Tab-separated table of C-alpha atoms in Angstrom:
chain	number	residue	atom	x	y	z
A	1	UNK	CA	14.983	-27.317	-27.564
A	2	UNK	CA	13.329	-28.279	-23.637
A	3	UNK	CA	10.885	-30.026	-22.671
A	4	UNK	CA	7.894	-29.348	-20.179
A	5	UNK	CA	4.899	-30.856	-19.272
A	6	UNK	CA	2.051	-29.261	-17.247
A	7	UNK	CA	-0.273	-30.682	-15.532
A	8	UNK	CA	-3.676	-28.448	-15.405
A	9	UNK	CA	-6.379	-28.663	-14.003
A	10	UNK	CA	-8.522	-25.858	-15.712
A	11	UNK	CA	-12.141	-26.233	-16.925
A	12	UNK	CA	-13.419	-27.728	-20.477
A	13	UNK	CA	-11.617	-31.112	-18.967
A	14	UNK	CA	-7.986	-29.681	-20.295
A	15	UNK	CA	-5.307	-32.136	-18.469
A	16	UNK	CA	-1.933	-30.944	-19.397
A	17	UNK	CA	-0.283	-29.197	-21.995
A	18	UNK	CA	2.935	-29.354	-23.291
A	19	UNK	CA	5.166	-25.826	-23.741
A	20	UNK	CA	8.415	-26.054	-26.315
A	21	UNK	CA	11.447	-24.848	-23.326
A	22	UNK	CA	12.457	-21.450	-26.064
A	23	UNK	CA	9.036	-20.174	-27.495
A	24	UNK	CA	9.443	-17.658	-30.343
A	25	UNK	CA	10.717	-14.047	-30.053
A	26	UNK	CA	7.655	-12.608	-31.470
A	27	UNK	CA	4.146	-13.823	-31.069
A	28	UNK	CA	2.643	-15.513	-34.282
A	29	UNK	CA	6.153	-15.581	-36.174
A	30	UNK	CA	6.635	-18.417	-38.993
A	31	UNK	CA	8.533	-21.336	-38.110
A	32	UNK	CA	7.272	-22.051	-33.890
A	33	UNK	CA	3.525	-23.751	-34.865
A	34	UNK	CA	2.803	-27.464	-34.047
A	35	UNK	CA	1.026	-28.506	-37.778
A	36	UNK	CA	0.935	-32.121	-36.438
A	37	UNK	CA	0.987	-34.347	-33.508
A	38	UNK	CA	0.139	-37.864	-33.244
A	39	UNK	CA	-0.487	-41.136	-31.251
A	40	UNK	CA	0.856	-44.208	-32.315
A	41	UNK	CA	-1.271	-47.207	-33.274
A	42	UNK	CA	-0.949	-49.329	-30.031
A	43	UNK	CA	-0.921	-45.964	-27.937
A	44	UNK	CA	2.211	-45.782	-26.725
A	45	UNK	CA	3.906	-43.032	-28.409
A	46	UNK	CA	3.110	-39.244	-29.410
A	47	UNK	CA	4.810	-37.129	-31.692
A	48	UNK	CA	4.832	-33.980	-31.635
A	49	UNK	CA	6.476	-31.467	-34.097
A	50	UNK	CA	6.601	-28.752	-31.920
A	51	UNK	CA	8.651	-25.985	-34.883
A	52	UNK	CA	12.064	-25.644	-35.744
A	53	UNK	CA	11.758	-28.571	-37.650
A	54	UNK	CA	12.032	-30.433	-34.055
A	55	UNK	CA	9.622	-33.858	-34.053
A	56	UNK	CA	9.978	-34.446	-29.920
A	57	UNK	CA	8.728	-38.637	-29.761
A	58	UNK	CA	7.321	-39.054	-25.522
A	59	UNK	CA	6.224	-42.130	-24.423
A	60	UNK	CA	2.156	-42.204	-23.430
A	61	UNK	CA	1.546	-41.689	-20.899
A	62	UNK	CA	3.452	-38.860	-20.262
A	63	UNK	CA	6.052	-38.997	-17.067
A	64	UNK	CA	5.422	-36.542	-14.046
A	65	UNK	CA	6.969	-32.893	-15.104
A	66	UNK	CA	10.075	-34.307	-12.977
A	67	UNK	CA	10.935	-36.377	-15.943
A	68	UNK	CA	10.434	-34.520	-18.563
A	69	UNK	CA	13.081	-31.879	-17.766
A	70	UNK	CA	15.465	-34.218	-16.549
A	71	UNK	CA	14.982	-35.995	-20.083
A	72	UNK	CA	13.477	-39.735	-19.835
A	73	UNK	CA	14.871	-42.640	-21.724
A	74	UNK	CA	11.516	-42.900	-23.653
A	75	UNK	CA	12.045	-40.001	-24.809
A	76	UNK	CA	13.415	-39.022	-28.772
A	77	UNK	CA	14.116	-35.199	-30.434
A	78	UNK	CA	14.228	-36.125	-34.240
A	79	UNK	CA	15.782	-32.974	-36.395
A	80	UNK	CA	14.469	-33.143	-39.252
A	81	UNK	CA	16.005	-28.661	-40.120
A	82	UNK	CA	13.309	-28.338	-42.349
A	83	UNK	CA	9.418	-27.150	-41.220
A	84	UNK	CA	7.518	-29.922	-40.016
A	85	UNK	CA	3.974	-30.615	-41.961
A	86	UNK	CA	2.813	-34.280	-41.236
A	87	UNK	CA	3.336	-37.438	-39.329
A	88	UNK	CA	2.329	-40.769	-39.425
A	89	UNK	CA	3.158	-43.874	-37.094
A	90	UNK	CA	2.692	-46.964	-39.014
A	91	UNK	CA	2.545	-49.966	-39.813
A	92	UNK	CA	-1.283	-48.941	-38.798
A	93	UNK	CA	-3.448	-51.925	-37.855
A	94	UNK	CA	-7.193	-51.704	-38.190
A	95	UNK	CA	-9.321	-53.640	-35.639
A	96	UNK	CA	-11.665	-53.809	-38.353
A	97	UNK	CA	-9.715	-55.752	-40.170
A	98	UNK	CA	-9.658	-59.670	-39.854
A	99	UNK	CA	-6.059	-60.667	-37.901
A	100	UNK	CA	-5.349	-62.735	-40.780
A	101	UNK	CA	-5.155	-60.736	-43.569
A	102	UNK	CA	-3.429	-57.864	-41.580
A	103	UNK	CA	0.675	-58.321	-42.091
A	104	UNK	CA	2.285	-55.766	-40.016
A	105	UNK	CA	3.132	-57.893	-36.952
A	106	UNK	CA	6.421	-57.900	-38.103
A	107	UNK	CA	7.052	-54.555	-38.952
A	108	UNK	CA	8.573	-52.451	-36.757
A	109	UNK	CA	6.763	-48.887	-35.681
A	110	UNK	CA	7.636	-46.393	-37.669
A	111	UNK	CA	7.087	-42.525	-38.090
A	112	UNK	CA	7.337	-40.946	-41.700
A	113	UNK	CA	7.649	-37.059	-41.171
A	114	UNK	CA	6.218	-34.789	-44.376
A	115	UNK	CA	8.904	-31.638	-44.758
A	116	UNK	CA	8.673	-28.574	-46.336
A	117	UNK	CA	10.831	-29.447	-48.699
A	118	UNK	CA	9.124	-32.364	-50.044
A	119	UNK	CA	10.994	-34.899	-48.833
A	120	UNK	CA	9.656	-37.728	-46.364
A	121	UNK	CA	11.909	-39.129	-43.371
A	122	UNK	CA	10.735	-42.511	-42.084
A	123	UNK	CA	12.292	-42.917	-38.292
A	124	UNK	CA	12.425	-46.368	-36.327
A	125	UNK	CA	11.208	-45.239	-33.071
A	126	UNK	CA	12.459	-47.785	-31.300
A	127	UNK	CA	16.001	-46.714	-32.014
A	128	UNK	CA	15.223	-43.064	-33.343
A	129	UNK	CA	17.304	-43.678	-36.214
A	130	UNK	CA	16.676	-42.633	-39.804
A	131	UNK	CA	15.846	-45.565	-41.960
A	132	UNK	CA	14.976	-43.870	-45.104
A	133	UNK	CA	14.137	-40.683	-47.138
A	134	UNK	CA	11.950	-40.769	-49.381
A	135	UNK	CA	11.985	-37.920	-52.148
A	136	UNK	CA	10.000	-37.138	-55.675
A	137	UNK	CA	7.927	-34.357	-54.060
A	138	UNK	CA	8.098	-31.047	-55.770
A	139	UNK	CA	7.200	-28.779	-52.737
A	140	UNK	CA	5.942	-29.469	-49.711
A	141	UNK	CA	4.512	-32.205	-47.955
A	142	UNK	CA	0.997	-31.491	-45.852
A	143	UNK	CA	-0.754	-34.919	-44.805
A	144	UNK	CA	0.871	-38.771	-44.580
A	145	UNK	CA	-1.509	-42.072	-43.617
A	146	UNK	CA	-0.217	-45.493	-43.531
A	147	UNK	CA	-2.839	-47.731	-44.831
A	148	UNK	CA	-4.903	-49.600	-41.754
A	149	UNK	CA	-4.092	-52.643	-43.079
A	150	UNK	CA	-1.136	-53.255	-41.235
A	151	UNK	CA	1.476	-52.615	-44.580
A	152	UNK	CA	3.950	-50.559	-45.140
A	153	UNK	CA	1.943	-48.502	-47.804
A	154	UNK	CA	1.937	-44.914	-47.031
A	155	UNK	CA	0.406	-41.996	-48.764
A	156	UNK	CA	1.249	-39.107	-49.440
A	157	UNK	CA	-0.819	-35.333	-50.279
A	158	UNK	CA	1.177	-32.236	-51.482
A	159	UNK	CA	1.545	-28.869	-52.431
A	160	UNK	CA	2.987	-30.325	-56.346
A	161	UNK	CA	-0.418	-31.179	-57.092
A	162	UNK	CA	-0.478	-34.710	-56.600
A	163	UNK	CA	-1.103	-38.102	-54.512
A	164	UNK	CA	1.808	-40.521	-54.455
A	165	UNK	CA	1.578	-44.321	-52.834
A	166	UNK	CA	4.517	-45.241	-51.506
A	167	UNK	CA	5.437	-49.101	-50.721
A	168	UNK	CA	8.112	-48.926	-48.066
A	169	UNK	CA	7.798	-52.780	-48.087
A	170	UNK	CA	9.963	-52.666	-50.991
A	171	UNK	CA	13.302	-50.866	-50.513
A	172	UNK	CA	13.472	-48.180	-53.514
A	173	UNK	CA	10.344	-49.094	-55.516
A	174	UNK	CA	8.695	-46.446	-57.439
A	175	UNK	CA	5.914	-44.723	-55.987
A	176	UNK	CA	2.081	-44.669	-57.749
A	177	UNK	CA	1.399	-41.189	-58.632
A	178	UNK	CA	-2.383	-39.495	-58.435
A	179	UNK	CA	-2.599	-36.382	-60.701
A	180	UNK	CA	-5.424	-35.022	-61.442
A	181	UNK	CA	-5.855	-31.747	-59.115
A	182	UNK	CA	-5.211	-28.221	-60.382
A	183	UNK	CA	-4.675	-27.005	-56.531
A	184	UNK	CA	-2.135	-27.740	-53.719
A	185	UNK	CA	-3.239	-31.113	-52.048
A	186	UNK	CA	-4.407	-30.027	-48.471
A	187	UNK	CA	-4.953	-33.139	-47.216
A	188	UNK	CA	-5.804	-37.207	-47.212
A	189	UNK	CA	-8.417	-39.795	-45.988
A	190	UNK	CA	-7.326	-43.649	-46.151
A	191	UNK	CA	-11.102	-45.564	-45.747
A	192	UNK	CA	-10.665	-48.172	-43.536
A	193	UNK	CA	-11.065	-51.427	-45.715
A	194	UNK	CA	-7.828	-49.551	-47.176
A	195	UNK	CA	-9.730	-49.415	-50.981
A	196	UNK	CA	-10.458	-45.855	-51.217
A	197	UNK	CA	-8.222	-42.327	-50.566
A	198	UNK	CA	-9.668	-39.269	-50.143
A	199	UNK	CA	-8.125	-35.895	-50.701
A	200	UNK	CA	-9.105	-31.871	-50.521
A	201	UNK	CA	-7.187	-28.820	-52.581
A	202	UNK	CA	-7.053	-25.680	-50.797
A	203	UNK	CA	-8.873	-23.781	-53.216
A	204	UNK	CA	-10.983	-27.072	-55.300
A	205	UNK	CA	-14.709	-26.894	-54.181
A	206	UNK	CA	-14.499	-30.851	-54.673
A	207	UNK	CA	-13.305	-33.572	-52.340
A	208	UNK	CA	-11.525	-36.401	-54.951
A	209	UNK	CA	-11.801	-39.990	-54.835
A	210	UNK	CA	-9.361	-41.918	-55.507
A	211	UNK	CA	-8.822	-46.237	-56.271
A	212	UNK	CA	-6.499	-47.729	-53.975
A	213	UNK	CA	-6.473	-51.203	-55.598
A	214	UNK	CA	-6.148	-49.769	-58.934
A	215	UNK	CA	-4.777	-46.495	-58.227
A	216	UNK	CA	-6.917	-44.936	-60.971
A	217	UNK	CA	-9.703	-41.858	-60.241
A	218	UNK	CA	-12.814	-42.578	-59.211
A	219	UNK	CA	-15.701	-40.006	-58.364
A	220	UNK	CA	-15.847	-36.319	-56.754
A	221	UNK	CA	-18.184	-35.163	-53.927
A	222	UNK	CA	-18.531	-31.688	-55.537
A	223	UNK	CA	-19.936	-27.713	-54.060
A	224	UNK	CA	-21.586	-25.421	-55.860
A	225	UNK	CA	-19.675	-22.246	-53.770
A	226	UNK	CA	-16.016	-21.479	-53.997
A	227	UNK	CA	-14.575	-22.266	-50.627
A	228	UNK	CA	-11.303	-23.344	-48.945
A	229	UNK	CA	-11.273	-27.371	-48.342
A	230	UNK	CA	-9.408	-27.348	-45.142
A	231	UNK	CA	-9.133	-31.506	-44.358
A	232	UNK	CA	-11.151	-34.511	-44.708
A	233	UNK	CA	-11.411	-38.266	-42.600
A	234	UNK	CA	-13.574	-40.960	-41.986
A	235	UNK	CA	-15.924	-42.536	-40.268
A	236	UNK	CA	-14.912	-45.670	-38.080
A	237	UNK	CA	-17.329	-47.376	-40.734
A	238	UNK	CA	-16.372	-46.184	-43.954
A	239	UNK	CA	-19.368	-45.444	-44.264
A	240	UNK	CA	-19.365	-41.496	-43.862
A	241	UNK	CA	-17.346	-38.718	-45.011
A	242	UNK	CA	-16.343	-36.008	-42.857
A	243	UNK	CA	-15.037	-32.453	-45.077
A	244	UNK	CA	-14.176	-29.249	-43.853
A	245	UNK	CA	-14.099	-26.720	-45.431
A	246	UNK	CA	-14.500	-22.271	-45.242
A	247	UNK	CA	-14.785	-19.461	-46.830
A	248	UNK	CA	-13.616	-15.788	-45.637
A	249	UNK	CA	-16.907	-13.720	-45.209
A	250	UNK	CA	-19.157	-16.372	-44.930
A	251	UNK	CA	-17.360	-19.089	-42.572
A	252	UNK	CA	-16.692	-22.422	-42.151
A	253	UNK	CA	-19.170	-25.628	-43.213
A	254	UNK	CA	-18.646	-29.239	-41.580
A	255	UNK	CA	-20.609	-31.576	-44.296
A	256	UNK	CA	-20.505	-35.426	-43.578
A	257	UNK	CA	-20.671	-36.868	-47.300
A	258	UNK	CA	-21.550	-40.661	-48.311
A	259	UNK	CA	-18.713	-42.011	-50.258
A	260	UNK	CA	-20.535	-44.468	-52.347
A	261	UNK	CA	-23.178	-42.288	-53.659
A	262	UNK	CA	-22.029	-39.127	-53.908
A	263	UNK	CA	-24.885	-37.776	-51.104
A	264	UNK	CA	-24.207	-34.810	-48.901
A	265	UNK	CA	-26.277	-36.048	-45.607
A	266	UNK	CA	-25.452	-33.144	-43.811
A	267	UNK	CA	-24.194	-30.294	-42.312
A	268	UNK	CA	-22.457	-27.835	-39.852
A	269	UNK	CA	-21.953	-24.496	-39.788
A	270	UNK	CA	-20.433	-21.520	-38.572
A	271	UNK	CA	-23.046	-19.220	-36.959
A	272	UNK	CA	-24.047	-16.202	-39.037
A	273	UNK	CA	-22.546	-13.998	-35.836
A	274	UNK	CA	-19.303	-15.423	-36.201
A	275	UNK	CA	-19.188	-15.802	-40.209
A	276	UNK	CA	-18.054	-12.072	-40.074
A	277	UNK	CA	-14.746	-13.103	-38.052
A	278	UNK	CA	-11.642	-13.558	-40.940
A	279	UNK	CA	-10.004	-15.795	-38.063
A	280	UNK	CA	-12.485	-18.251	-37.435
A	281	UNK	CA	-11.450	-20.533	-39.783
A	282	UNK	CA	-12.291	-24.603	-39.696
A	283	UNK	CA	-8.355	-25.778	-39.299
A	284	UNK	CA	-8.903	-29.800	-38.599
A	285	UNK	CA	-10.676	-32.611	-37.916
A	286	UNK	CA	-11.127	-36.047	-36.437
A	287	UNK	CA	-13.144	-38.906	-36.122
A	288	UNK	CA	-12.753	-40.906	-33.085
A	289	UNK	CA	-11.722	-44.871	-33.451
A	290	UNK	CA	-14.365	-45.322	-30.078
A	291	UNK	CA	-18.175	-43.907	-30.847
A	292	UNK	CA	-18.660	-42.118	-33.465
A	293	UNK	CA	-17.463	-39.300	-32.010
A	294	UNK	CA	-16.248	-36.410	-34.681
A	295	UNK	CA	-14.146	-33.674	-33.610
A	296	UNK	CA	-13.380	-30.473	-35.454
A	297	UNK	CA	-11.539	-27.504	-34.495
A	298	UNK	CA	-11.525	-23.631	-35.600
A	299	UNK	CA	-8.490	-20.981	-34.748
A	300	UNK	CA	-10.744	-20.869	-31.662
A	301	UNK	CA	-12.145	-23.847	-29.976
A	302	UNK	CA	-12.627	-27.169	-29.713
A	303	UNK	CA	-15.972	-29.295	-30.638
A	304	UNK	CA	-16.875	-32.578	-30.515
A	305	UNK	CA	-19.734	-33.604	-32.252
A	306	UNK	CA	-21.777	-37.193	-30.815
A	307	UNK	CA	-22.831	-37.662	-34.500
A	308	UNK	CA	-25.321	-40.869	-32.986
A	309	UNK	CA	-26.835	-38.585	-30.212
A	310	UNK	CA	-26.947	-34.884	-31.738
A	311	UNK	CA	-25.331	-32.664	-29.369
A	312	UNK	CA	-21.830	-31.594	-28.865
A	313	UNK	CA	-19.822	-32.785	-26.054
A	314	UNK	CA	-17.304	-30.886	-25.079
A	315	UNK	CA	-17.249	-27.129	-26.699
A	316	UNK	CA	-13.285	-25.942	-25.224
A	317	UNK	CA	-11.820	-22.266	-25.263
A	318	UNK	CA	-7.894	-22.447	-26.087
A	319	UNK	CA	-7.219	-19.035	-24.918
A	320	UNK	CA	-4.354	-18.387	-26.940
A	321	UNK	CA	-2.366	-19.122	-29.877
A	322	UNK	CA	-5.479	-20.412	-32.524
A	323	UNK	CA	-5.471	-24.220	-32.516
A	324	UNK	CA	-3.977	-26.000	-36.407
A	325	UNK	CA	-4.885	-29.772	-35.230
A	326	UNK	CA	-5.741	-32.131	-33.859
A	327	UNK	CA	-5.216	-36.214	-33.425
A	328	UNK	CA	-7.390	-38.682	-30.799
A	329	UNK	CA	-5.795	-41.072	-28.137
A	330	UNK	CA	-6.749	-45.059	-30.229
A	331	UNK	CA	-8.823	-45.536	-27.046
A	332	UNK	CA	-10.500	-42.967	-26.792
A	333	UNK	CA	-10.486	-40.856	-23.523
A	334	UNK	CA	-7.731	-38.160	-24.613
A	335	UNK	CA	-7.875	-35.786	-27.553
A	336	UNK	CA	-4.447	-33.640	-28.139
A	337	UNK	CA	-4.047	-30.403	-30.060
A	338	UNK	CA	-1.306	-28.679	-31.389
A	339	UNK	CA	-1.014	-24.867	-31.821
A	340	UNK	CA	0.199	-22.181	-33.436
A	341	UNK	CA	2.805	-21.474	-30.951
A	342	UNK	CA	4.529	-24.393	-30.381
A	343	UNK	CA	2.101	-25.446	-27.291
A	344	UNK	CA	0.122	-28.934	-27.268
A	345	UNK	CA	-2.708	-29.385	-25.511
A	346	UNK	CA	-5.108	-32.481	-23.942
A	347	UNK	CA	-8.113	-33.059	-23.965
A	348	UNK	CA	-10.330	-35.637	-21.712
A	349	UNK	CA	-12.935	-36.860	-23.576
A	350	UNK	CA	-16.505	-37.994	-22.323
A	351	UNK	CA	-16.244	-41.598	-22.809
A	352	UNK	CA	-19.911	-42.341	-24.167
A	353	UNK	CA	-20.747	-45.964	-24.445
A	354	UNK	CA	-21.961	-46.691	-27.946
A	355	UNK	CA	-25.189	-48.369	-28.601
A	356	UNK	CA	-25.390	-51.776	-29.161
A	357	UNK	CA	-27.483	-50.871	-33.101
A	358	UNK	CA	-24.833	-48.860	-33.569
A	359	UNK	CA	-22.453	-51.383	-33.170
A	360	UNK	CA	-24.155	-53.311	-35.136
A	361	UNK	CA	-24.051	-50.664	-37.998
A	362	UNK	CA	-20.621	-50.192	-37.901
A	363	UNK	CA	-19.498	-53.980	-38.445
A	364	UNK	CA	-22.255	-54.568	-41.144
A	365	UNK	CA	-21.109	-50.797	-43.149
A	366	UNK	CA	-17.116	-51.914	-42.940
A	367	UNK	CA	-18.487	-54.712	-45.458
A	368	UNK	CA	-20.941	-53.720	-47.545
A	369	UNK	CA	-21.811	-50.448	-49.457
A	370	UNK	CA	-24.927	-48.154	-49.624
A	371	UNK	CA	-25.852	-49.487	-52.150
A	372	UNK	CA	-25.773	-53.459	-51.198
A	373	UNK	CA	-27.245	-52.214	-47.659
A	374	UNK	CA	-30.291	-50.469	-49.325
A	375	UNK	CA	-31.095	-53.797	-51.333
A	376	UNK	CA	-31.976	-55.265	-48.591
A	377	UNK	CA	-35.403	-56.345	-47.392
A	378	UNK	CA	-35.758	-54.104	-44.821
A	379	UNK	CA	-37.931	-51.392	-43.232
A	380	UNK	CA	-37.428	-48.522	-44.960
A	381	UNK	CA	-36.336	-47.213	-41.097
A	382	UNK	CA	-33.935	-49.668	-40.307
A	383	UNK	CA	-32.383	-49.044	-43.819
A	384	UNK	CA	-32.271	-45.149	-43.153
A	385	UNK	CA	-30.077	-45.860	-40.157
A	386	UNK	CA	-27.965	-48.817	-41.963
A	387	UNK	CA	-27.016	-46.042	-43.992
A	388	UNK	CA	-27.252	-42.543	-41.497
A	389	UNK	CA	-30.203	-41.130	-43.318
A	390	UNK	CA	-31.533	-40.360	-40.443
A	391	UNK	CA	-29.173	-38.100	-39.623
A	392	UNK	CA	-30.357	-33.857	-38.787
A	393	UNK	CA	-29.726	-32.572	-42.432
A	394	UNK	CA	-28.389	-29.340	-40.839
A	395	UNK	CA	-27.232	-28.063	-37.567
A	396	UNK	CA	-25.659	-24.555	-37.176
A	397	UNK	CA	-22.785	-23.897	-34.217
A	398	UNK	CA	-21.828	-20.528	-32.568
A	399	UNK	CA	-18.971	-19.650	-30.103
A	400	UNK	CA	-21.396	-17.750	-27.517
A	401	UNK	CA	-18.521	-16.053	-25.926
A	402	UNK	CA	-18.172	-14.026	-29.205
A	403	UNK	CA	-21.702	-13.664	-30.833
A	404	UNK	CA	-22.066	-11.295	-28.070
């Protein structure tokens, strides 16, 4: 399988596209999907599950078209021999954690890969060699994430209805297994202070919050109506938890929750006309590591919401097979999206400078909970701002092209 890099000069700030050398014989045929794309924590590598059990590991920024076709020395092909559902680089070093408490600087960069047979393969990025194989899941591993404290703690979510916590620093150590959901666990996310795991299940109309310190269940975030849960992600300070869900007849929803108080803060939803299109399912979302930008995508478009200013700053149409995943570059400015036909697109993200008051809010909220903020002797408007209670309660998004 080869690699083709097209430098694009199309509308909507599409800057590059990766195409598998052997496209599927039939549009939509199984096995060719790009279910996951990831940038390394330092932004120097890009991993792409290009279908048919192959993961491509590329240096970033991408090489020119000629170099890519020739196969540069920084390009590695990992043959996993199983459908790849999830990718995660580690250790992941958070900019919000004190350098004295980060213990990942001496670890080599790893890439964890979740497979259809329940196995997790961990590869060494520098050499492209398989380091260890983790077994225990009895069904496909749908999501992987390293804790953002610089350690080698890996969290996996699986269709076997469990979340597992692996310590890769301890060879042969058994994982902690979190049980409780009655349905497949599709996605998981870890709070920036590495204290909470959020997980969502496909047919369960609630979100599970787990303590990463005691490995116990904490609480549910519960919905009133039946829906399919799709994805979740914590904001940069951990004060917001974004959840995407959809229903085949009523459209999709993107909700922002306060994970401390279990309050629903605001909702973004599909417009009434688009909601009746069964192909319009919200598949992925991701908070930007820079500013308060939230990217979310359905099968038709990628949208980026500036939560602080309450406006859409990007609204792009894929114009090909539906997109299923997205990932921000850790330095901001670029977002990658993966499609059902194995393609990857790179989009330019507007570079917005966060306000000084928002930077102050992030610094404060990373360290203290909503309850602690509410106890401070501050004016009401400042408390509302610090707890994100100033965000408009509802926003409706439509794709005008499909609503005509």
